[in-house]
Amino acid sequence: MPSKRNILSTIPNARGNTAKQQNLPPQTNQTVFKTPEQKPPPSEIASKASFEAPAPLRYKPFISKNTNINPEALVYGSPQYYLYRADSLQKTYSRKIYYDNLQTIIDQISATPDDKLNPAVNTDNWYAAIDFNIRKPHFIILHHTGQNSVEQTLFTFSFRKKLESSAHYVVSRDGAVYQMLNDYVRSYHAGAGKWGNISDMNSCSLGIEIDNNGEKDLFTSAQINALIKLLTYLKEKYSIPTGNIIGHSDFAPMRKNDPSVLFPWSRLALAGFGYWYDINNLKEPPPDFNPLLALRVIGYDISVPEYAIIGFKRHFIQNNESKTLSDYEKKIIYNIMLKYE
Ligand SMILES: [Zn+2]
């Protein structure tokens, strides 16, 4: 193993000469300019220091805004009941687990190569590349909560469950947006499924839960306006392609039907989030058009064709649950496929 040496003494100058070379005795009758002492820029010093001694996490305790709740008067299952319980969990437990998980992530991403963990690399061959940042979300998956109030969802995502579930954001009926996870962490919202060739959707997406019980519950206009405001920010910040904003049911039609068929996808598409078809300009597909392959181009998993059709219909037809496609629906698929190509 090479011994440690002071790399600063051999930092090259603009001509590629090292400091040591520049310190050679000057030639006689030559004008000599003193080279200023070479110090690393302050940013280098700072990052070196923080690498050796990582700063502690900035822990922010939870402060409840709902101090006027009387726990004695709470009706089981009411929004106030769930709000009280969610606040109690946040104060005593959830934030601690959140920061413990963050610390685990920091430890994981700070680990240097180790051939015990990865036998393909040699521990001694650790050269830090210096140009990097954190991976960004590239998809947004929309859900309905299937619960009766936003407070119930805040409570559900605040405690440890057998079946882990979470989301980055929850949008309430009155348009309030709750953030529950930082955009850069992997949330458990999408589960098993496939879109294009992506099966681990949690690793590359943000999950947005929309407070709606999923039955005949209408999405409110305050809620959709708030959702559009949130999507506007996220799409631009992470350069998320228009077609990468989809529903849970598009990704996992076999298991999930959210957001429900009442979700206003066409309105969202009009605002630039997800695609919708040109209702007044539907062209006849070519004679060799294969609607199933077209669904595959859009992103649907066609390994079980009827589920690809069901997923498509929930999103784009919305009032027809049959597993076959009419000529009109084939025209819609053709129209949408051209947007995804
Ligand atoms: Zn869902």
Short mmCIF file of C-alpha atoms and ligand atoms in Angstrom, two decimals:
data_model
loop_
_atom_site.label_atom_id
_atom_site.label_comp_id
_atom_site.label_asym_id
_atom_site.label_seq_id
_atom_site.Cartn_x
_atom_site.Cartn_y
_atom_site.Cartn_z
CA MET A 1 0.00 0.00 0.00
CA PRO A 2 1.52 3.36 -0.91
CA SER A 3 2.44 5.51 2.05
CA LYS A 4 0.52 8.74 2.58
CA ARG A 5 2.06 11.81 1.07
CA ASN A 6 1.26 15.46 0.99
CA ILE A 7 -0.50 15.86 -2.31
CA LEU A 8 -0.60 19.63 -1.92
CA SER A 9 3.16 19.79 -2.45
CA THR A 10 2.67 18.33 -5.92
CA ILE A 11 -0.39 20.27 -7.10
CA PRO A 12 0.38 21.25 -10.71
CA ASN A 13 0.27 24.89 -11.76
CA ALA A 14 -1.34 26.06 -14.97
CA ARG A 15 1.58 24.77 -17.05
CA GLY A 16 1.49 21.37 -15.44
CA ASN A 17 4.66 21.93 -13.36
CA THR A 18 4.45 20.88 -9.76
CA ALA A 19 5.19 23.13 -6.82
CA LYS A 20 8.27 21.06 -6.08
CA GLN A 21 9.56 21.55 -9.60
CA GLN A 22 8.96 25.30 -9.29
CA ASN A 23 11.11 25.41 -6.16
CA LEU A 24 14.21 24.32 -8.04
CA PRO A 25 17.05 26.87 -7.75
CA PRO A 26 16.59 29.60 -10.36
CA GLN A 27 18.91 29.95 -13.33
CA THR A 28 21.30 32.90 -13.11
CA ASN A 29 20.40 36.06 -15.11
CA GLN A 30 16.76 35.06 -15.04
CA THR A 31 14.04 37.24 -13.48
CA VAL A 32 12.44 35.36 -10.64
CA PHE A 33 8.82 35.75 -9.62
CA LYS A 34 7.99 34.34 -6.27
CA THR A 35 5.19 31.79 -6.52
CA PRO A 36 2.65 32.47 -3.78
CA GLU A 37 2.24 29.66 -1.34
CA GLN A 38 -0.26 27.21 -2.78
CA LYS A 39 -3.21 26.59 -0.54
CA PRO A 40 -6.30 24.60 -1.37
CA PRO A 41 -9.34 26.82 -1.88
CA PRO A 42 -11.54 27.22 1.25
CA SER A 43 -14.22 24.94 -0.25
CA GLU A 44 -11.68 22.10 -0.38
CA ILE A 45 -10.72 22.62 3.23
CA ALA A 46 -14.37 22.70 4.28
CA SER A 47 -15.30 19.51 2.45
CA LYS A 48 -12.21 17.72 3.78
CA ALA A 49 -13.13 18.71 7.32
CA SER A 50 -16.76 17.63 6.98
CA PHE A 51 -15.69 14.34 5.42
CA GLU A 52 -13.62 13.54 8.49
CA ALA A 53 -16.20 14.73 10.98
CA PRO A 54 -19.74 14.75 9.50
CA ALA A 55 -21.94 17.46 10.92
CA PRO A 56 -24.70 16.14 13.17
CA LEU A 57 -28.18 15.95 11.67
CA ARG A 58 -30.24 19.05 12.13
CA TYR A 59 -33.06 17.52 14.10
CA LYS A 60 -36.29 19.46 14.04
CA PRO A 61 -38.70 18.42 16.77
CA PHE A 62 -42.42 18.39 16.01
CA ILE A 63 -44.46 21.25 17.40
CA SER A 64 -48.19 20.67 17.28
CA LYS A 65 -50.39 23.50 16.03
CA ASN A 66 -53.48 21.74 17.35
CA THR A 67 -53.25 22.53 21.03
CA ASN A 68 -56.97 23.11 21.47
CA ILE A 69 -58.00 19.47 21.03
CA ASN A 70 -59.68 17.96 24.07
CA PRO A 71 -58.74 14.23 24.02
CA GLU A 72 -61.67 13.37 26.29
CA ALA A 73 -64.19 14.62 23.75
CA LEU A 74 -62.78 12.82 20.71
CA VAL A 75 -65.02 10.54 18.67
CA TYR A 76 -63.20 7.39 17.56
CA GLY A 77 -62.36 7.54 13.84
CA SER A 78 -63.16 11.25 13.44
CA PRO A 79 -60.65 13.60 11.72
CA GLN A 80 -59.98 15.25 15.12
CA TYR A 81 -59.27 11.84 16.64
CA TYR A 82 -56.74 11.01 13.93
CA LEU A 83 -55.19 14.48 14.09
CA TYR A 84 -54.67 14.14 17.83
CA ARG A 85 -53.14 10.70 17.40
CA ALA A 86 -50.94 11.77 14.45
CA ASP A 87 -49.64 14.75 16.45
CA SER A 88 -48.90 12.53 19.45
CA LEU A 89 -46.99 10.07 17.28
CA GLN A 90 -45.03 12.84 15.58
CA LYS A 91 -44.02 14.25 18.96
CA THR A 92 -42.99 11.03 20.60
CA TYR A 93 -41.88 8.64 17.90
CA SER A 94 -42.16 9.38 14.17
CA ARG A 95 -39.63 12.20 13.93
CA LYS A 96 -37.10 10.17 15.87
CA ILE A 97 -37.50 7.25 13.46
CA TYR A 98 -37.33 9.65 10.50
CA TYR A 99 -33.97 11.01 11.66
CA ASP A 100 -32.69 7.53 12.56
CA ASN A 101 -33.50 6.42 9.02
CA LEU A 102 -31.78 9.50 7.62
CA GLN A 103 -28.70 8.68 9.68
CA THR A 104 -28.71 5.14 8.24
CA ILE A 105 -28.84 6.60 4.73
CA ILE A 106 -25.96 8.97 5.53
CA ASP A 107 -23.94 6.03 6.82
CA GLN A 108 -24.74 4.04 3.69
CA ILE A 109 -23.77 6.73 1.23
CA SER A 110 -20.64 7.61 3.23
CA ALA A 111 -19.31 4.05 3.12
CA THR A 112 -16.08 3.66 1.15
CA PRO A 113 -15.63 0.64 -1.15
CA ASP A 114 -15.14 -2.54 0.77
CA ASP A 115 -14.35 -5.87 -0.82
CA LYS A 116 -16.20 -7.61 1.98
CA LEU A 117 -19.39 -5.93 0.79
CA ASN A 118 -18.58 -5.96 -2.90
CA PRO A 119 -16.11 -8.69 -3.88
CA ALA A 120 -15.75 -7.16 -7.34
CA VAL A 121 -13.72 -4.21 -6.07
CA ASN A 122 -10.37 -3.95 -4.38
CA THR A 123 -10.57 -1.85 -1.22
CA ASP A 124 -7.22 -0.25 -2.01
CA ASN A 125 -8.56 1.07 -5.33
CA TRP A 126 -10.62 3.85 -3.78
CA TYR A 127 -10.21 7.06 -5.75
CA ALA A 128 -12.84 9.64 -4.99
CA ALA A 129 -14.43 11.16 -8.09
CA ILE A 130 -15.44 14.69 -7.34
CA ASP A 131 -18.32 15.50 -9.68
CA PHE A 132 -21.59 14.16 -8.35
CA ASN A 133 -24.79 15.02 -6.60
CA ILE A 134 -27.88 13.15 -5.47
CA ARG A 135 -30.15 11.11 -7.79
CA LYS A 136 -33.40 12.80 -8.66
CA PRO A 137 -36.94 11.49 -8.99
CA HIS A 138 -37.92 10.95 -12.62
CA PHE A 139 -41.58 9.91 -12.28
CA ILE A 140 -44.56 11.04 -10.23
CA ILE A 141 -47.15 8.46 -9.22
CA LEU A 142 -50.59 9.72 -8.20
CA HIS A 143 -52.73 7.83 -5.72
CA HIS A 144 -55.97 8.17 -3.86
CA THR A 145 -55.68 7.40 -0.17
CA GLY A 146 -58.78 5.19 0.07
CA GLN A 147 -59.25 6.69 3.54
CA ASN A 148 -61.89 8.90 5.06
CA SER A 149 -59.86 11.97 5.95
CA VAL A 150 -56.44 13.50 5.41
CA GLU A 151 -55.92 13.25 9.19
CA GLN A 152 -56.36 9.49 8.98
CA THR A 153 -53.63 9.33 6.31
CA LEU A 154 -51.27 11.53 8.35
CA PHE A 155 -51.81 9.09 11.19
CA THR A 156 -51.35 5.98 8.99
CA PHE A 157 -48.00 7.16 7.65
CA SER A 158 -46.82 8.16 11.15
CA PHE A 159 -46.67 4.73 12.71
CA ARG A 160 -44.75 1.55 11.96
CA LYS A 161 -46.94 -0.99 10.22
CA LYS A 162 -46.48 -4.60 9.26
CA LEU A 163 -47.00 -3.62 5.63
CA GLU A 164 -44.84 -0.53 5.21
CA SER A 165 -46.39 2.32 3.27
CA SER A 166 -45.67 6.01 2.85
CA ALA A 167 -45.77 8.87 0.38
CA HIS A 168 -43.89 12.09 -0.16
CA TYR A 169 -46.99 14.28 -0.21
CA VAL A 170 -50.65 14.16 0.81
CA VAL A 171 -53.12 16.60 -0.75
CA SER A 172 -56.22 17.22 1.34
CA ARG A 173 -59.72 17.99 0.13
CA ASP A 174 -59.44 21.63 1.16
CA GLY A 175 -56.22 22.07 -0.85
CA ALA A 176 -53.72 21.88 2.03
CA VAL A 177 -50.58 19.99 1.02
CA TYR A 178 -48.69 17.96 3.63
CA GLN A 179 -45.13 16.85 2.97
CA MET A 180 -44.17 13.65 4.77
CA LEU A 181 -40.81 12.75 3.20
CA ASN A 182 -38.00 14.64 1.55
CA ASP A 183 -38.14 14.35 -2.26
CA TYR A 184 -34.77 12.64 -2.37
CA VAL A 185 -35.64 9.64 -0.22
CA ARG A 186 -37.26 6.44 -1.43
CA SER A 187 -40.82 6.14 -0.24
CA TYR A 188 -42.93 2.95 -0.15
CA HIS A 189 -45.85 3.95 -2.31
CA ALA A 190 -45.73 2.08 -5.62
CA GLY A 191 -44.87 -1.53 -4.67
CA ALA A 192 -44.80 -4.28 -7.27
CA GLY A 193 -45.66 -3.44 -10.86
CA LYS A 194 -44.15 -2.41 -14.16
CA TRP A 195 -44.17 0.64 -16.42
CA GLY A 196 -41.96 0.48 -19.50
CA ASN A 197 -39.01 -1.48 -18.18
CA ILE A 198 -39.20 0.02 -14.71
CA SER A 199 -40.20 -2.41 -11.99
CA ASP A 200 -38.65 -0.63 -8.97
CA MET A 201 -40.75 2.49 -9.30
CA ASN A 202 -40.15 3.52 -5.68
CA SER A 203 -36.49 4.11 -6.51
CA CYS A 204 -37.17 6.68 -9.21
CA SER A 205 -40.45 8.35 -8.30
CA LEU A 206 -42.29 10.65 -5.98
CA GLY A 207 -45.58 9.44 -4.52
CA ILE A 208 -48.47 11.86 -4.11
CA GLU A 209 -51.52 10.69 -2.17
CA ILE A 210 -54.75 12.53 -2.83
CA ASP A 211 -57.23 12.44 0.03
CA ASN A 212 -60.20 10.58 -1.44
CA ASN A 213 -61.96 7.43 -0.29
CA GLY A 214 -61.87 5.96 -3.79
CA GLU A 215 -65.52 5.14 -4.03
CA LYS A 216 -67.87 7.79 -5.38
CA ASP A 217 -65.88 10.54 -3.72
CA LEU A 218 -65.29 13.48 -6.08
CA PHE A 219 -61.93 15.21 -6.17
CA THR A 220 -62.45 18.80 -5.10
CA SER A 221 -61.34 21.71 -7.21
CA ALA A 222 -59.28 23.15 -4.31
CA GLN A 223 -57.51 19.79 -4.21
CA ILE A 224 -56.80 19.65 -7.94
CA ASN A 225 -55.59 23.27 -7.94
CA ALA A 226 -53.22 22.47 -5.08
CA LEU A 227 -52.06 19.32 -6.87
CA ILE A 228 -51.34 21.29 -10.06
CA LYS A 229 -49.37 23.86 -8.05
CA LEU A 230 -47.31 21.06 -6.49
CA LEU A 231 -46.77 19.28 -9.83
CA THR A 232 -45.70 22.55 -11.45
CA TYR A 233 -42.92 22.89 -8.89
CA LEU A 234 -41.83 19.23 -8.96
CA LYS A 235 -41.91 18.80 -12.73
CA GLU A 236 -39.72 21.81 -13.27
CA LYS A 237 -37.36 21.20 -10.35
CA TYR A 238 -36.58 17.61 -11.36
CA SER A 239 -37.14 17.93 -15.14
CA ILE A 240 -39.80 15.24 -15.08
CA PRO A 241 -41.11 14.39 -18.57
CA THR A 242 -44.82 15.09 -19.18
CA GLY A 243 -45.56 11.42 -19.84
CA ASN A 244 -43.91 10.31 -16.59
CA ILE A 245 -46.79 11.53 -14.44
CA ILE A 246 -49.06 8.51 -14.16
CA GLY A 247 -51.42 6.75 -11.76
CA HIS A 248 -50.76 3.86 -9.43
CA SER A 249 -53.25 1.85 -11.47
CA ASP A 250 -51.19 2.44 -14.64
CA PHE A 251 -48.14 0.95 -12.93
CA ALA A 252 -49.92 -1.88 -11.08
CA PRO A 253 -53.37 -2.43 -12.69
CA MET A 254 -53.55 -5.96 -11.35
CA ARG A 255 -53.47 -4.77 -7.72
CA LYS A 256 -54.50 -1.12 -7.70
CA ASN A 257 -57.27 1.06 -9.07
CA ASP A 258 -56.12 4.45 -7.83
CA PRO A 259 -56.63 7.25 -8.48
CA SER A 260 -60.27 6.37 -9.13
CA VAL A 261 -62.03 6.76 -12.47
CA LEU A 262 -63.35 10.12 -11.23
CA PHE A 263 -59.87 11.62 -11.30
CA PRO A 264 -59.66 14.52 -13.80
CA TRP A 265 -56.72 13.30 -15.91
CA SER A 266 -57.75 15.44 -18.89
CA ARG A 267 -57.59 18.59 -16.78
CA LEU A 268 -54.15 17.63 -15.54
CA ALA A 269 -52.95 16.94 -19.08
CA LEU A 270 -54.22 20.35 -20.14
CA ALA A 271 -51.99 21.84 -17.43
CA GLY A 272 -49.01 19.83 -18.74
CA PHE A 273 -49.04 16.76 -16.48
CA GLY A 274 -49.51 13.41 -18.21
CA TYR A 275 -50.93 12.95 -21.72
CA TRP A 276 -54.50 13.02 -22.95
CA TYR A 277 -55.88 12.34 -26.40
CA ASP A 278 -56.89 14.89 -29.02
CA ILE A 279 -60.61 14.26 -28.88
CA ASN A 280 -61.32 16.24 -32.04
CA ASN A 281 -58.46 14.83 -34.04
CA LEU A 282 -58.53 11.04 -33.66
CA LYS A 283 -57.09 9.44 -36.76
CA GLU A 284 -57.69 5.97 -38.10
CA PRO A 285 -54.74 3.77 -37.11
CA PRO A 286 -52.82 2.03 -39.93
CA PRO A 287 -54.10 -1.46 -40.99
CA ASP A 288 -51.27 -3.29 -39.22
CA PHE A 289 -51.84 -1.39 -35.96
CA ASN A 290 -51.49 -3.61 -32.91
CA PRO A 291 -53.23 -1.94 -29.93
CA LEU A 292 -51.52 -4.18 -27.41
CA LEU A 293 -48.05 -3.26 -28.66
CA ALA A 294 -49.17 0.37 -28.64
CA LEU A 295 -50.11 0.03 -24.96
CA ARG A 296 -46.60 -1.35 -24.43
CA VAL A 297 -45.12 1.70 -26.14
CA ILE A 298 -47.13 3.94 -23.80
CA GLY A 299 -45.74 2.01 -20.81
CA TYR A 300 -48.30 -0.62 -19.81
CA ASP A 301 -47.12 -4.08 -18.86
CA ILE A 302 -48.80 -6.36 -21.44
CA SER A 303 -47.71 -9.68 -19.96
CA VAL A 304 -51.35 -10.15 -18.91
CA PRO A 305 -53.10 -8.27 -21.76
CA GLU A 306 -56.44 -7.79 -20.02
CA TYR A 307 -54.81 -5.90 -17.17
CA ALA A 308 -53.03 -3.59 -19.60
CA ILE A 309 -56.45 -2.86 -21.12
CA ILE A 310 -58.07 -2.37 -17.70
CA GLY A 311 -55.30 0.01 -16.60
CA PHE A 312 -55.63 1.99 -19.83
CA LYS A 313 -59.41 2.19 -19.56
CA ARG A 314 -59.41 3.36 -15.96
CA HIS A 315 -57.15 6.22 -16.94
CA PHE A 316 -58.42 7.23 -20.40
CA ILE A 317 -61.96 5.88 -20.83
CA GLN A 318 -63.08 6.06 -17.21
CA ASN A 319 -66.60 4.69 -17.59
CA ASN A 320 -66.07 1.35 -19.25
CA GLU A 321 -64.69 -1.60 -17.33
CA SER A 322 -64.86 -4.18 -20.15
CA LYS A 323 -61.67 -6.02 -21.07
CA THR A 324 -62.05 -5.60 -24.83
CA LEU A 325 -61.30 -2.61 -27.03
CA SER A 326 -63.72 -0.90 -29.39
CA ASP A 327 -62.54 0.73 -32.65
CA TYR A 328 -62.95 4.14 -30.97
CA GLU A 329 -60.75 3.09 -28.04
CA LYS A 330 -58.12 1.78 -30.47
CA LYS A 331 -58.06 5.22 -32.09
CA ILE A 332 -57.44 6.74 -28.65
CA ILE A 333 -54.59 4.33 -27.98
CA TYR A 334 -53.05 5.17 -31.37
CA ASN A 335 -53.34 8.89 -30.64
CA ILE A 336 -51.72 8.59 -27.22
CA MET A 337 -49.02 6.23 -28.44
CA LEU A 338 -47.80 8.88 -30.89
CA LYS A 339 -47.24 11.23 -27.95
CA TYR A 340 -45.09 8.68 -26.14
CA GLU A 341 -42.96 7.72 -29.16
ZN ZN B 1 -51.83 3.86 -4.56
#
